[in-house]
Each structure stands twice: as C-alpha cells, then as structure tokens.
C-alpha cells in the first residue's frame, strides 16, 4: 500500500497541532500532562482506525505487556472484586434503565395530557382574548355585528382547524417529498456505510455534454479503510 | 479567534475525526473546557491546510480516477460528486515504484474552492 505519505503527514500534523496548542493550553491554565494525554489518545485512536501504519505502532511491547498481565491476575481475590464491581455496575445500569423505563411512560403520559390540555386550552384562550379586545370597541355600537364578528372569528378558528385538517391531508401528498427525503437519507447512509470519501480542494470543474472533468488538489481520501493523501488529482466521469 | 481563511473541511478526515473524539473525551472527563477544544480544532484547520500545500513537500502523490458520475451538486461554493464504479489510481511520487489501483463501487467527493484556501 502506498499510503506512507498519509501516515507521515498525520504524524507531522499531530506534532504541529500539539506544539501549536501548548500556548493555548497554558492560557487556559491546563497542565502539560493533559496536552500529552490529548496526543496519546489521538495516536491511540488513529492506530485503532487502521487507516495507515504509524511510527508509534512499531512498539508492540505495550500490547505484549498488557496481554501478559491477565496471567499475573490469576490471583482469585482480584477477579471476584472486579466481577462484583462489574455486576454491580451492570445492575446499576439495569436499575437506571428500569427507572428510565418507568419514567418514559410517565413523561409521555404527562406530555399527552399536557398536549391535550394545551390544545384544549390554547384555542379558547385565543378566541377569548380576541373577543375581549373586540368587546371594548364594538360591543356598544352594534351587538349583532359583534356577534357576527364573533361568529366570523369562530369561523376563522374553524377555518384554521380546517387548515390543520388540510395540512394533515396534504401530509399524504407531502409523503412523496418525505419519500424523497428518506431516499436521500438512505443514500447518505449508504455513503457512510461504504465510507469511500474524498475531501479536497478544486481548481477547475468542467463539463462537456455529459462528460465531467475535474482538477482537484490537496486532498485526503479514505478508500477501503485506508487513508490516501494527494497533491493533485484529475478525474473523468460520465453522467 | 477562529481562522476565517481556513476550511473546516479536513475535520472530516480520519486525523480530524480522531482529534475531535480525543478532545470530546477530555471534555467529558472535565479535563478541558469546550472553548479550548474549539481553539485546538481551528489550530488543526490551519495546520493541515498548510501541510497539504506543495511547498511543504509532505504531500506529493498524484491521483486519477475514472467512473460513472451519479450525482453532482454545487452549493455554497462546494462541489459534491458521487461517482460509481470508480477506478482510482494513486501514484506515490516519493516512491516512484509504488502505485496503487483500486476499484470502488461508490466514491463521494467533497471539494472546496482552492482560491479561498488561506490565500489573501
């Protein structure tokens, strides 16, 4: 695999970012050890990603030591402790889940009631305030007009309810759009699953009829789980 | 305090996402403040953009690809292509003997305008 450049680039970037951030860490009153911890975690995560081989990967002694440790841990006292801790934490987690399970129905039931109350209360209050506003100006002039206005207002409310219904109906029509959205999402998901992605800059993108040519540069590509970097890229594709 | 002249594009690369996850872990452990993480990420934007430039001689490889263009999109000065049945060839200029050729069923390309990248 010819992705030695990417590992060298990544290593340089890590060193530069860490060195460059030292002042920022100091300004925030964070100790140097935390900066080194950031570097260590970053390197670990890059190793786990397996996108390239890094210089720090050539130290398998750590892993060997770790693999030897379980042999030393044959002392029976430690395991029960660990196990009890583990089961304890698992129980706690389950307990939390149970709590959550209980809470969620409660919350939803509350929400439903709340929503119902909201829907039931909100509209009357709106019409009441509207009515009271109109009462001051119109009630004395013409009671019939006021009543008609009130009826109109109620009618408006009714229309708005109809609007809601129309909107609900139109949801069925919109479902085509939803399908489009869903298909778009699934496309993105497919992309994520495939994971072949290229991030770069473009100099020029040309199209002649259905033939596309692009000149790209300074890019990083992840293909088949490996990272590649390039200075220049040219691509041809037919639409 | 952010660097308006540098793209955040490369945060999507492996070296970027792993930095993000590492910072996230330190924030979760309450070892650093989110504000510091934002600063570090903008440092990263600047450094990776500069490192990719030809004058640094770190990145010299050339890449070519050929395939069926499935989707093209140009929005906010960003090109997005989804190319299917792509043949990708990479020539490592630093090791002239090495060249890689892979066929991928689907490749997504996200490209920002090169003229804005940190240039005055």
Short mmCIF file of C-alpha atoms in Angstrom, two decimals:
data_model
loop_
_atom_site.label_atom_id
_atom_site.label_comp_id
_atom_site.label_asym_id
_atom_site.label_seq_id
_atom_site.Cartn_x
_atom_site.Cartn_y
_atom_site.Cartn_z
CA UNK A 1 0.00 0.00 0.00
CA UNK A 2 1.36 3.34 -0.98
CA UNK A 3 -0.13 5.36 1.79
CA UNK A 4 3.14 6.06 3.55
CA UNK A 5 2.63 9.73 2.79
CA UNK A 6 -0.57 9.88 4.77
CA UNK A 7 1.00 8.41 7.91
CA UNK A 8 3.92 10.81 7.64
CA UNK A 9 1.53 13.72 7.09
CA UNK A 10 -0.63 12.70 10.04
CA UNK A 11 2.37 12.36 12.33
CA UNK A 12 3.59 15.82 11.34
CA UNK A 13 0.12 17.28 11.86
CA UNK A 14 -0.13 15.74 15.33
CA UNK A 15 3.26 17.16 16.36
CA UNK A 16 2.44 20.57 14.94
CA UNK A 17 -1.04 20.76 16.46
CA UNK A 18 0.27 19.66 19.87
CA UNK A 19 3.18 22.13 19.77
CA UNK A 20 0.95 24.89 18.47
CA UNK A 21 -1.68 24.28 21.13
CA UNK A 22 0.77 24.40 24.05
CA UNK A 23 0.30 28.15 24.44
CA UNK A 24 -3.48 27.79 24.24
CA UNK A 25 -3.37 25.14 26.96
CA UNK A 26 -1.21 27.42 29.12
CA UNK A 27 -3.57 30.34 28.56
CA UNK A 28 -6.45 28.17 29.75
CA UNK A 29 -4.44 27.08 32.78
CA UNK A 30 -4.32 23.45 31.65
CA UNK A 31 -1.28 21.38 32.54
CA UNK A 32 1.21 20.00 30.04
CA UNK A 33 0.26 16.46 31.09
CA UNK A 34 -3.24 16.97 29.69
CA UNK A 35 -1.74 18.12 26.40
CA UNK A 36 0.36 14.95 26.32
CA UNK A 37 -2.74 12.93 27.17
CA UNK A 38 -4.51 14.51 24.20
CA UNK A 39 -1.63 13.41 21.99
CA UNK A 40 -1.68 9.90 23.43
CA UNK A 41 -5.44 9.47 22.95
CA UNK A 42 -5.20 10.91 19.44
CA UNK A 43 -2.44 8.49 18.46
CA UNK A 44 -4.35 5.58 20.01
CA UNK A 45 -7.50 6.43 18.09
CA UNK A 46 -5.56 6.72 14.84
CA UNK A 47 -3.99 3.32 15.43
CA UNK A 48 -7.42 1.84 16.11
CA UNK A 49 -8.74 3.35 12.87
CA UNK A 50 -6.14 1.28 10.96
CA UNK A 51 -6.12 3.79 8.12
CA UNK A 52 -2.34 3.67 7.96
CA UNK A 53 0.71 2.34 9.76
CA UNK A 54 2.29 4.80 12.12
CA UNK A 55 5.76 5.02 13.56
CA UNK A 56 4.43 4.57 17.10
CA UNK A 57 2.79 1.32 16.01
CA UNK A 58 6.25 -0.27 15.89
CA UNK A 59 6.21 -0.67 19.65
CA UNK A 60 4.20 -3.82 20.23
CA UNK A 61 5.84 -4.28 23.66
CA UNK A 62 2.99 -2.39 25.25
CA UNK A 63 0.44 -4.79 23.88
CA UNK A 64 2.57 -7.77 24.91
CA UNK A 65 2.80 -6.42 28.44
CA UNK A 66 -0.91 -5.96 28.52
CA UNK A 67 -1.51 -9.45 27.21
CA UNK A 68 0.80 -10.82 29.92
CA UNK A 69 -0.99 -9.03 32.69
CA UNK A 70 -4.02 -11.34 32.76
CA UNK A 71 -1.64 -14.23 33.57
CA UNK A 72 -0.44 -12.33 36.61
CA UNK A 73 -4.02 -11.64 37.56
CA UNK A 74 -4.68 -15.29 38.33
CA UNK A 75 -4.95 -14.34 41.96
CA UNK A 76 -8.52 -15.20 42.73
CA UNK A 77 -9.15 -12.31 45.05
CA UNK A 78 -8.95 -9.70 42.32
CA UNK A 79 -11.36 -11.34 39.96
CA UNK A 80 -14.33 -11.61 42.31
CA UNK A 81 -13.80 -7.97 43.20
CA UNK A 82 -13.74 -7.00 39.56
CA UNK A 83 -16.69 -9.20 38.82
CA UNK A 84 -18.69 -7.84 41.70
CA UNK A 85 -17.88 -4.36 40.61
CA UNK A 86 -18.87 -5.25 37.11
CA UNK A 87 -22.11 -6.87 38.10
CA UNK A 88 -22.76 -4.02 40.46
CA UNK A 89 -22.35 -1.55 37.66
CA UNK A 90 -24.43 -3.68 35.36
CA UNK A 91 -27.15 -3.83 37.98
CA UNK A 92 -26.93 -0.11 38.36
CA UNK A 93 -27.24 0.30 34.65
CA UNK A 94 -30.23 -2.00 34.60
CA UNK A 95 -31.66 -0.14 37.53
CA UNK A 96 -31.20 3.10 35.67
CA UNK A 97 -32.82 1.59 32.66
CA UNK A 98 -35.72 0.47 34.75
CA UNK A 99 -36.01 3.90 36.18
CA UNK A 100 -35.91 5.30 32.70
CA UNK A 101 -38.46 2.79 31.54
CA UNK A 102 -40.77 3.87 34.27
CA UNK A 103 -40.02 7.50 33.68
CA UNK A 104 -40.56 7.45 29.97
CA UNK A 105 -44.15 6.26 30.12
CA UNK A 106 -44.77 8.77 32.87
CA UNK A 107 -43.25 11.52 30.80
CA UNK A 108 -45.18 10.56 27.72
CA UNK A 109 -48.40 10.28 29.65
CA UNK A 110 -47.70 13.68 31.15
CA UNK A 111 -46.86 15.03 27.75
CA UNK A 112 -50.01 13.65 26.25
CA UNK A 113 -52.12 15.15 28.96
CA UNK A 114 -50.22 18.37 28.71
CA UNK A 115 -50.57 18.48 24.95
CA UNK A 116 -54.27 17.74 25.23
CA UNK A 117 -54.65 20.47 27.77
CA UNK A 118 -52.62 22.77 25.58
CA UNK A 119 -54.71 22.09 22.53
CA UNK A 120 -57.90 22.29 24.53
CA UNK A 121 -56.92 25.45 26.33
CA UNK A 122 -54.90 27.39 23.83
CA UNK A 123 -57.61 27.91 21.22
CA UNK A 124 -60.34 29.05 23.65
CA UNK A 125 -57.96 31.49 25.29
CA UNK A 126 -57.03 32.96 21.93
CA UNK A 127 -60.65 33.45 20.93
CA UNK A 128 -61.43 34.87 24.34
CA UNK A 129 -58.69 37.48 24.15
CA UNK A 130 -59.74 38.35 20.61
CA UNK A 131 -63.32 38.61 21.78
CA UNK A 132 -62.42 40.77 24.76
CA UNK A 133 -60.40 43.09 22.51
CA UNK A 134 -63.32 43.49 20.20
CA UNK A 135 -65.75 43.83 23.07
CA UNK A 136 -64.35 47.17 24.09
CA UNK A 137 -64.68 48.74 20.67
CA UNK A 138 -67.66 47.06 19.09
CA UNK A 139 -69.97 45.85 21.78
CA UNK A 140 -71.51 49.24 22.44
CA UNK A 141 -72.10 50.05 18.76
CA UNK A 142 -73.83 47.01 17.41
CA UNK A 143 -74.40 43.91 19.37
CA UNK A 144 -75.47 41.96 16.28
CA UNK A 145 -72.38 42.96 14.37
CA UNK A 146 -70.30 41.98 17.33
CA UNK A 147 -71.97 38.62 17.48
CA UNK A 148 -71.45 38.25 13.75
CA UNK A 149 -67.83 39.21 14.20
CA UNK A 150 -67.54 36.71 16.96
CA UNK A 151 -69.07 34.10 14.72
CA UNK A 152 -66.63 35.11 12.00
CA UNK A 153 -63.81 34.85 14.48
CA UNK A 154 -65.01 31.45 15.50
CA UNK A 155 -65.36 30.72 11.81
CA UNK A 156 -61.76 31.79 11.36
CA UNK A 157 -60.81 29.46 14.10
CA UNK A 158 -62.85 26.82 12.39
CA UNK A 159 -61.05 27.54 9.14
CA UNK A 160 -57.74 27.28 10.90
CA UNK A 161 -58.87 23.93 12.22
CA UNK A 162 -59.76 23.04 8.67
CA UNK A 163 -56.34 24.25 7.68
CA UNK A 164 -54.91 21.83 10.14
CA UNK A 165 -57.01 19.15 8.60
CA UNK A 166 -55.94 20.26 5.14
CA UNK A 167 -52.39 20.23 6.34
CA UNK A 168 -52.88 16.74 7.65
CA UNK A 169 -54.41 15.77 4.35
CA UNK A 170 -51.56 17.41 2.49
CA UNK A 171 -49.20 15.30 4.55
CA UNK A 172 -50.34 12.44 2.41
CA UNK A 173 -49.33 14.44 -0.66
CA UNK A 174 -46.14 15.53 1.05
CA UNK A 175 -45.35 11.95 1.73
CA UNK A 176 -43.80 11.87 -1.72
CA UNK A 177 -41.42 14.58 -0.55
CA UNK A 178 -40.85 12.59 2.60
CA UNK A 179 -40.01 9.61 0.46
CA UNK A 180 -37.51 11.75 -1.39
CA UNK A 181 -36.01 12.86 1.89
CA UNK A 182 -35.87 9.31 3.11
CA UNK A 183 -34.27 8.11 -0.08
CA UNK A 184 -31.75 10.94 0.22
CA UNK A 185 -31.02 9.90 3.76
CA UNK A 186 -30.62 6.31 2.74
CA UNK A 187 -28.22 7.45 0.04
CA UNK A 188 -26.17 9.27 2.64
CA UNK A 189 -26.31 6.26 4.89
CA UNK A 190 -25.09 4.10 2.07
CA UNK A 191 -22.25 6.52 1.57
CA UNK A 192 -21.39 6.35 5.22
CA UNK A 193 -21.50 2.59 5.13
CA UNK A 194 -19.27 2.44 2.11
CA UNK A 195 -17.05 5.06 3.64
CA UNK A 196 -15.21 5.86 0.43
CA UNK A 197 -14.87 9.60 0.69
CA UNK A 198 -12.51 12.21 -0.66
CA UNK A 199 -12.05 15.66 0.89
CA UNK A 200 -10.13 18.14 -1.22
CA UNK A 201 -9.99 21.49 -2.99
CA UNK A 202 -10.95 22.07 -6.60
CA UNK A 203 -9.11 24.13 -9.18
CA UNK A 204 -11.45 23.56 -12.07
CA UNK A 205 -14.60 21.62 -12.81
CA UNK A 206 -15.52 21.31 -16.48
CA UNK A 207 -18.41 19.72 -18.26
CA UNK A 208 -18.77 18.98 -21.95
CA UNK A 209 -22.17 17.42 -22.62
CA UNK A 210 -22.30 14.55 -20.16
CA UNK A 211 -18.55 14.32 -19.62
CA UNK A 212 -17.22 15.86 -16.45
CA UNK A 213 -13.59 16.65 -15.80
CA UNK A 214 -12.27 17.96 -12.54
CA UNK A 215 -8.89 19.11 -11.36
CA UNK A 216 -8.58 18.64 -7.64
CA UNK A 217 -5.74 19.19 -5.22
CA UNK A 218 -4.53 18.87 -1.65
CA UNK A 219 -6.88 16.09 -0.70
CA UNK A 220 -7.40 13.26 1.73
CA UNK A 221 -9.26 10.17 0.64
CA UNK A 222 -10.48 7.21 2.65
CA UNK A 223 -10.81 4.22 0.37
CA UNK A 224 -11.29 0.64 1.53
CA UNK A 225 -10.47 1.67 5.08
CA UNK A 226 -7.12 3.20 4.16
CA UNK A 227 -6.25 6.86 4.02
CA UNK A 228 -4.54 8.34 0.99
CA UNK A 229 -3.32 11.87 0.54
CA UNK A 230 -2.60 13.54 -2.77
CA UNK A 231 -1.24 16.81 -4.05
CA UNK A 232 -3.14 16.73 -7.32
CA UNK A 233 -5.98 14.67 -8.67
CA UNK A 234 -7.69 14.57 -12.02
CA UNK A 235 -10.93 12.80 -12.62
CA UNK A 236 -13.10 11.95 -15.56
CA UNK A 237 -16.64 10.75 -15.27
CA UNK A 238 -19.71 10.44 -17.42
CA UNK A 239 -23.10 11.40 -16.10
CA UNK B 1 -10.47 33.82 17.35
CA UNK B 2 -11.34 31.36 14.60
CA UNK B 3 -9.41 31.31 11.37
CA UNK B 4 -11.78 32.55 8.72
CA UNK B 5 -9.22 31.84 5.99
CA UNK B 6 -9.11 28.09 6.57
CA UNK B 7 -11.63 25.46 5.70
CA UNK B 8 -13.03 23.10 8.30
CA UNK B 9 -13.29 20.51 5.52
CA UNK B 10 -10.40 18.35 6.73
CA UNK B 11 -12.05 17.78 10.11
CA UNK B 12 -13.91 15.02 8.28
CA UNK B 13 -10.69 13.13 7.61
CA UNK B 14 -9.55 10.36 9.92
CA UNK B 15 -6.90 12.55 11.55
CA UNK B 16 -9.60 15.18 12.13
CA UNK B 17 -12.32 12.93 13.49
CA UNK B 18 -9.87 11.24 15.85
CA UNK B 19 -8.75 14.64 17.16
CA UNK B 20 -12.38 15.59 17.65
CA UNK B 21 -13.09 12.37 19.55
CA UNK B 22 -9.98 12.86 21.70
CA UNK B 23 -10.99 16.41 22.61
CA UNK B 24 -14.51 15.20 23.29
CA UNK B 25 -13.14 12.60 25.67
CA UNK B 26 -11.10 15.22 27.54
CA UNK B 27 -14.19 17.45 27.81
CA UNK B 28 -16.27 14.53 29.10
CA UNK B 29 -13.57 13.84 31.69
CA UNK B 30 -13.74 17.55 32.57
CA UNK B 31 -10.05 18.00 31.87
CA UNK B 32 -10.50 20.80 29.36
CA UNK B 33 -13.18 23.35 28.56
CA UNK B 34 -15.10 23.17 25.26
CA UNK B 35 -13.77 26.62 24.37
CA UNK B 36 -10.20 25.26 24.37
CA UNK B 37 -11.27 22.38 22.13
CA UNK B 38 -12.69 24.89 19.64
CA UNK B 39 -9.34 26.68 19.60
CA UNK B 40 -7.44 23.42 19.07
CA UNK B 41 -9.73 22.48 16.18
CA UNK B 42 -9.09 25.82 14.49
CA UNK B 43 -5.35 25.24 15.03
CA UNK B 44 -5.88 21.92 13.27
CA UNK B 45 -7.71 23.59 10.36
CA UNK B 46 -4.79 25.95 9.81
CA UNK B 47 -2.04 23.35 10.21
CA UNK B 48 -3.50 20.65 7.97
CA UNK B 49 -4.34 23.23 5.27
CA UNK B 50 -0.75 24.48 5.33
CA UNK B 51 0.75 20.99 5.43
CA UNK B 52 -1.15 19.96 2.33
CA UNK B 53 0.38 22.77 0.30
CA UNK B 54 3.03 21.75 -2.24
CA UNK B 55 5.78 23.94 -0.74
CA UNK B 56 5.86 21.75 2.36
CA UNK B 57 6.81 18.71 0.24
CA UNK B 58 4.86 16.45 2.54
CA UNK B 59 2.16 15.55 0.06
CA UNK B 60 3.37 14.82 -3.44
CA UNK B 61 1.29 11.94 -4.72
CA UNK B 62 -0.92 12.23 -7.74
CA UNK B 63 -4.29 10.60 -8.06
CA UNK B 64 -6.50 9.92 -11.02
CA UNK B 65 -9.97 8.47 -11.12
CA UNK B 66 -12.48 7.47 -13.72
CA UNK B 67 -16.06 6.41 -13.24
CA UNK B 68 -19.76 6.98 -13.74
CA UNK B 69 -20.95 10.25 -12.29
CA UNK B 70 -24.10 9.51 -10.34
CA UNK B 71 -24.72 12.81 -8.54
CA UNK B 72 -23.24 16.28 -8.84
CA UNK B 73 -24.04 19.21 -6.62
CA UNK B 74 -22.67 22.74 -6.42
CA UNK B 75 -23.80 24.60 -3.35
CA UNK B 76 -22.17 27.40 -1.33
CA UNK B 77 -19.03 27.15 -3.49
CA UNK B 78 -18.67 23.46 -2.60
CA UNK B 79 -18.74 20.70 -5.19
CA UNK B 80 -20.07 17.31 -4.20
CA UNK B 81 -19.79 14.34 -6.53
CA UNK B 82 -20.96 10.80 -6.05
CA UNK B 83 -19.20 8.60 -8.56
CA UNK B 84 -20.00 4.95 -9.07
CA UNK B 85 -17.82 2.15 -10.37
CA UNK B 86 -14.72 4.23 -9.89
CA UNK B 87 -11.23 3.22 -10.83
CA UNK B 88 -8.84 5.11 -8.55
CA UNK B 89 -5.13 5.22 -9.31
CA UNK B 90 -2.62 6.66 -6.90
CA UNK B 91 0.99 7.35 -7.84
CA UNK B 92 3.23 7.93 -4.89
CA UNK B 93 5.76 10.37 -6.28
CA UNK B 94 8.10 9.92 -3.32
CA UNK B 95 8.27 6.17 -4.05
CA UNK B 96 8.06 6.08 -7.82
CA UNK B 97 7.82 2.29 -7.88
CA UNK B 98 4.71 2.24 -5.83
CA UNK B 99 1.37 2.77 -7.44
CA UNK B 100 -1.98 1.62 -6.29
CA UNK B 101 -5.07 0.93 -8.28
CA UNK B 102 -8.39 0.16 -6.70
CA UNK B 103 -11.92 -0.16 -7.95
CA UNK B 104 -14.63 1.20 -5.71
CA UNK B 105 -18.37 0.84 -6.25
CA UNK B 106 -19.06 4.31 -4.91
CA UNK B 107 -16.91 7.31 -4.08
CA UNK B 108 -18.10 10.56 -2.59
CA UNK B 109 -16.03 13.67 -3.27
CA UNK B 110 -16.42 16.90 -1.35
CA UNK B 111 -14.33 19.75 -2.74
CA UNK B 112 -13.97 23.34 -1.63
CA UNK B 113 -12.77 26.19 -3.81
CA UNK B 114 -8.97 26.28 -3.90
CA UNK B 115 -8.86 30.07 -4.38
CA UNK B 116 -10.17 30.82 -0.93
CA UNK B 117 -7.95 28.46 0.97
CA UNK B 118 -6.00 30.81 3.22
CA UNK B 119 -4.92 32.96 0.29
CA UNK B 120 -5.14 36.73 0.60
#
